[in-house]
mmCIF file of C-alpha atoms in Angstrom:
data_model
loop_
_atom_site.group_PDB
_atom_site.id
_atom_site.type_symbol
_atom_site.label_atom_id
_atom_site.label_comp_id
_atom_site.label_asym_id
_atom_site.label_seq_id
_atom_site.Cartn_x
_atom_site.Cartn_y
_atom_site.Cartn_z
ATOM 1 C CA UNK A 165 129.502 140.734 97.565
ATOM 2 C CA UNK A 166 130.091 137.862 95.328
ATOM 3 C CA UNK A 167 127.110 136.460 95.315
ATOM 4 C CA UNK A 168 128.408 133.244 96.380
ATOM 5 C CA UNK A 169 127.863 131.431 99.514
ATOM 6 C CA UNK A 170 129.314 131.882 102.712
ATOM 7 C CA UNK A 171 128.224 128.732 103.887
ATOM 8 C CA UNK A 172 126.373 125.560 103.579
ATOM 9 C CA UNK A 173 122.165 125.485 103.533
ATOM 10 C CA UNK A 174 120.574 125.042 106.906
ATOM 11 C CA UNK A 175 117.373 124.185 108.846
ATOM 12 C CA UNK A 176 115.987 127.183 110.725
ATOM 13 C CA UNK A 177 113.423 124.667 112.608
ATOM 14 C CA UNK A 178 112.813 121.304 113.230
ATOM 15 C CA UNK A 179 109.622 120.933 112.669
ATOM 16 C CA UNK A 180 108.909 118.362 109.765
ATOM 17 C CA UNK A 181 104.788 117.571 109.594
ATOM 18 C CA UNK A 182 103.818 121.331 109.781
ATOM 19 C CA UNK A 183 102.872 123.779 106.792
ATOM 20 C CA UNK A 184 105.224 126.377 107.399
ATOM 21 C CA UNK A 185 104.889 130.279 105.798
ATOM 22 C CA UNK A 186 107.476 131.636 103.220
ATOM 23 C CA UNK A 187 109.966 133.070 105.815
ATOM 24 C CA UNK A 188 110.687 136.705 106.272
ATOM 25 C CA UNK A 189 114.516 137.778 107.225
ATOM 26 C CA UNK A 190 116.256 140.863 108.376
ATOM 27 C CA UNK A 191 119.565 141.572 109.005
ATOM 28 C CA UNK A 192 121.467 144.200 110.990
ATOM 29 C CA UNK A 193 124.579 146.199 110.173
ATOM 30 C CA UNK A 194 126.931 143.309 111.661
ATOM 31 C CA UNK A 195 125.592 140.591 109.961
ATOM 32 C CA UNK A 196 123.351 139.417 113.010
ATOM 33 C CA UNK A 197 120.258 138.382 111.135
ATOM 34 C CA UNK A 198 116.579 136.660 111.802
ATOM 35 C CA UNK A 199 114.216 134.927 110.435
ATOM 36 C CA UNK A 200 110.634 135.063 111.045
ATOM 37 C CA UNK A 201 107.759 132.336 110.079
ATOM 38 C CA UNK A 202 104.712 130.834 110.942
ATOM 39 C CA UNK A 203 103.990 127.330 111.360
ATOM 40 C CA UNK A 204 100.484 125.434 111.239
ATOM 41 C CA UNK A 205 99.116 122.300 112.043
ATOM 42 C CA UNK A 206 95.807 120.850 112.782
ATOM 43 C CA UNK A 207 95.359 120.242 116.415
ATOM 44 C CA UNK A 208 92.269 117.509 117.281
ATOM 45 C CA UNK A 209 92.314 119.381 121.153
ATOM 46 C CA UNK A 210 92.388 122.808 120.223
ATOM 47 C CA UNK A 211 90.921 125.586 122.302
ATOM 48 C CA UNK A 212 89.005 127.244 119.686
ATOM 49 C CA UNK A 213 87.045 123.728 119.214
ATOM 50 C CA UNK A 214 88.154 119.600 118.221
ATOM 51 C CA UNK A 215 90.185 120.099 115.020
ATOM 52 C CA UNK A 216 91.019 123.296 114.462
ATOM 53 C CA UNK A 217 93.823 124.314 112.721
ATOM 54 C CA UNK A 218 96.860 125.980 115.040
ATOM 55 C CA UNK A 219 99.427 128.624 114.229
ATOM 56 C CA UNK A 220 102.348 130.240 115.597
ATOM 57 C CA UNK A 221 105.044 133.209 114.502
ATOM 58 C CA UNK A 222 108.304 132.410 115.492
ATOM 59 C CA UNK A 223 111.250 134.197 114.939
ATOM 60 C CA UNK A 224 114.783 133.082 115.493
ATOM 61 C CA UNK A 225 117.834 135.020 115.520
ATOM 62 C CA UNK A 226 121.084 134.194 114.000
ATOM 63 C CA UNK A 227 124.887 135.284 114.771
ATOM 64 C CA UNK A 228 126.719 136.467 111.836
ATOM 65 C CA UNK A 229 128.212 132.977 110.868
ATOM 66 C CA UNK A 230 124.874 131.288 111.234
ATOM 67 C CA UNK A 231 125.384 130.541 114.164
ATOM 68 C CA UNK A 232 121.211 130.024 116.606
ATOM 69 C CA UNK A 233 121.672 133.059 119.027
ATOM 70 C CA UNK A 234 119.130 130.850 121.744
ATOM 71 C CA UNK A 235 116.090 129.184 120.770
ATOM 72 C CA UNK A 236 113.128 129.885 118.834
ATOM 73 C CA UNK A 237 111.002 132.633 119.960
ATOM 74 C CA UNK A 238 107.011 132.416 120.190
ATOM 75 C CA UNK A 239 105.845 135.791 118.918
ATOM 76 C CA UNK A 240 102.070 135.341 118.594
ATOM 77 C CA UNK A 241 99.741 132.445 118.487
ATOM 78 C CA UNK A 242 95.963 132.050 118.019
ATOM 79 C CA UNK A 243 94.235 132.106 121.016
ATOM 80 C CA UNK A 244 90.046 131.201 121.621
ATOM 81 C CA UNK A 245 89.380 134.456 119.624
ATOM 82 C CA UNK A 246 91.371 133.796 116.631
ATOM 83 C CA UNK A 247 91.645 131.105 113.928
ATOM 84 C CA UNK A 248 95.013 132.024 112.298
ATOM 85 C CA UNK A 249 98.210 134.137 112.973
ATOM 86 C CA UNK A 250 100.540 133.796 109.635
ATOM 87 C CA UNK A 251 102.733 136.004 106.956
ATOM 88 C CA UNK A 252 104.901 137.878 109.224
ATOM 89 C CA UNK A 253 107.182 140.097 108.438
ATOM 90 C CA UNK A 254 110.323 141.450 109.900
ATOM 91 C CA UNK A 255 113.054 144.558 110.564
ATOM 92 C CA UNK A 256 115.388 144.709 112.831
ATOM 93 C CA UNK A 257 117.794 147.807 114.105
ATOM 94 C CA UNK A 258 121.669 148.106 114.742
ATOM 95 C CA UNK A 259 120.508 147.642 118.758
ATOM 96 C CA UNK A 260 118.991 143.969 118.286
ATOM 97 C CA UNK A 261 115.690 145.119 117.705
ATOM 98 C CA UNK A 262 113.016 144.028 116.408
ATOM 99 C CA UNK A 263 109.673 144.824 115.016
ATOM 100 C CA UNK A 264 107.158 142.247 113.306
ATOM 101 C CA UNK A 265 103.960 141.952 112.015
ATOM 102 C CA UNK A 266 101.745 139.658 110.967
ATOM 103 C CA UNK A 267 98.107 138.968 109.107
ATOM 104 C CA UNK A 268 95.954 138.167 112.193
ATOM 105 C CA UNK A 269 92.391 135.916 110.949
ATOM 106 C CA UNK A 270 89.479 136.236 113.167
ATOM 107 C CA UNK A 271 85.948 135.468 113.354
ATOM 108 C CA UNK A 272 83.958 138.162 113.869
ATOM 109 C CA UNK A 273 80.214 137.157 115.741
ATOM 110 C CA UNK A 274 77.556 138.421 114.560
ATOM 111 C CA UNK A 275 74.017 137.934 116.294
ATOM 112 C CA UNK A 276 71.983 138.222 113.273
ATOM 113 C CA UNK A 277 74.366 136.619 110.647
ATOM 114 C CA UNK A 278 76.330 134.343 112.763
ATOM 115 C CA UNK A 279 79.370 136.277 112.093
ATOM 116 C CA UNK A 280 82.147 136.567 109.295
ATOM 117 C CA UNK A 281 85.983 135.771 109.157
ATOM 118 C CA UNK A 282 87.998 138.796 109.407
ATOM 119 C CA UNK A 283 91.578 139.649 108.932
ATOM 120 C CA UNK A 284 93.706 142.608 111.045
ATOM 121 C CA UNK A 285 97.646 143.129 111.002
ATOM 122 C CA UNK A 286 99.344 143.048 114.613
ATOM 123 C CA UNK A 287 102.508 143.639 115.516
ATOM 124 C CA UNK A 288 105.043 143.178 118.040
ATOM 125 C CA UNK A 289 108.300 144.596 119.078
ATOM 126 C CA UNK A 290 110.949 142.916 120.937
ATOM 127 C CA UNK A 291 114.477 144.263 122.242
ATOM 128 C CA UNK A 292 117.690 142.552 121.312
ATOM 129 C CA UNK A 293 117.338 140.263 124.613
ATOM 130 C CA UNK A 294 113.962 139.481 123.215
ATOM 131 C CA UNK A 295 111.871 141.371 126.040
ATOM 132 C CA UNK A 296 109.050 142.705 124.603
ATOM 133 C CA UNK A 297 108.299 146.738 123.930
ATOM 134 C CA UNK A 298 105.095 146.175 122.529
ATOM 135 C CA UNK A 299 103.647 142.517 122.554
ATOM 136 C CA UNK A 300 100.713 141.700 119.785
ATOM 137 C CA UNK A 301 98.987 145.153 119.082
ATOM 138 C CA UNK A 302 96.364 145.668 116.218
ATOM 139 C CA UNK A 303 98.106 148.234 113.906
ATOM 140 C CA UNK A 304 95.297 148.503 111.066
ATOM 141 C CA UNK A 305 91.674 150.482 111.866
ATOM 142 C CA UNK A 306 89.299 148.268 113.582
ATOM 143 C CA UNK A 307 86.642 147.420 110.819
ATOM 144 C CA UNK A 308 89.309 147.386 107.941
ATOM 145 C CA UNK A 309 90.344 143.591 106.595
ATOM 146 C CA UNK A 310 93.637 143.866 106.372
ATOM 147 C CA UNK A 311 96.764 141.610 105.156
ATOM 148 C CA UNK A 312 100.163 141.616 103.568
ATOM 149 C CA UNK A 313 101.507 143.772 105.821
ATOM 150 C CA UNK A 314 105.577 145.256 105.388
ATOM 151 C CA UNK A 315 108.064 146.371 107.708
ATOM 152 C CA UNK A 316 110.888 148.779 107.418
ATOM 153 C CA UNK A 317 113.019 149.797 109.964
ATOM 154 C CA UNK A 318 116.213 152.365 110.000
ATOM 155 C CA UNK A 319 119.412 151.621 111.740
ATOM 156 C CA UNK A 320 118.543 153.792 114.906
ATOM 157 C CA UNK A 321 114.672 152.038 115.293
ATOM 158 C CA UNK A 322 112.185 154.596 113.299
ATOM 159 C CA UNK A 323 110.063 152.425 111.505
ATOM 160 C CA UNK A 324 107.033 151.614 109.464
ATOM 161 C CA UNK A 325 104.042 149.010 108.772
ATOM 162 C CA UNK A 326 101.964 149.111 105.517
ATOM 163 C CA UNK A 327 99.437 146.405 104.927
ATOM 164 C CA UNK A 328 96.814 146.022 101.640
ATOM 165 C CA UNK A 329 93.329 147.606 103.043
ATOM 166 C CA UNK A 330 90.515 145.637 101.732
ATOM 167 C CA UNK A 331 87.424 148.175 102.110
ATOM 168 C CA UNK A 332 84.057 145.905 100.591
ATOM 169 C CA UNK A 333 84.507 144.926 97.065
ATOM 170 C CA UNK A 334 87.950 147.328 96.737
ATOM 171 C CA UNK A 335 91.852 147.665 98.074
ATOM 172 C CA UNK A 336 92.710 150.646 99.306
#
């Protein structure tokens, strides 16, 4: 490669008032690529409460000339038990496939502190007509804050997640 462009800048969504994540891309042996990102807004009818802040991962998969391969697809979004999905990350294998994670925020009740804001990595893995293999799972140890999670995956689908573990007042 050159380094030079094969083609002109483009939009991978529409959307225009969100805050959108840093995106995350993978690309497969043929030049089939995606892109993964979340996007958050503040939504006044929420179901975790009036204005509370809303987030979704999409991901979006390109042809090897740029071309949108079907729309966006939703891959996780926070539901009455979360308060934030955002930083995914992506791999994808010569089949279409694809694995993604993601830094899932939570609140965490408590009965004698009211609770605490948590955060978990989940992931989700799709095949290359976007059916799901595994939908949302929680990859890190229940009890461990978690975020900044990686993927890798290998041409025939092994893969692997690693997140920073946040143990107390230390990483691991």
């Amino acid at each position: 490669s050159t380094g030079n462009p094969l083609g002109a800048a483009f939009d991978v969504t529409a959307a225009t008032n969100d805050t959108l994540s840093p995106p995350s891309v993978a690309m497969d042996s043929s030049g089939d690529f995606v892109v993964t990102w979340s996007d958050s807004y503040y939504n006044l009818s929420s179901s975790l409460g009036g204005g509370a802040q809303s987030s979704t991962i999409f991901a979006q998969r390109f042809d090897a000339a740029g071309t949108p391969a079907g729309g966006p697809i939703t891959v996780a979004q926070n539901l009455t038990d979360r308060f934030a999905v955002s930083a995914p990350d992506v791999a994808t294998d010569d089949a279409g496939d694809l694995l993604i994670s993601w830094t899932d925020r939570l609140f965490v009740a408590n009965p004698n502190s009211g609770g605490r804001f948590t955060t978990q990595i989940h992931a989700s893995r799709l095949d290359a007509s976007n059916n799901p293999i595994f939908s949302d799972i929680l990859v890190s140890p229940t009890g461990q804050t978690a975020a900044d999670s990686a993927v890798a995956m290998d041409a025939r689908g092994d893969a692997v997640i690693t997140w920073d573990a946040r143990y107390g007042s230390g990483d691991t």
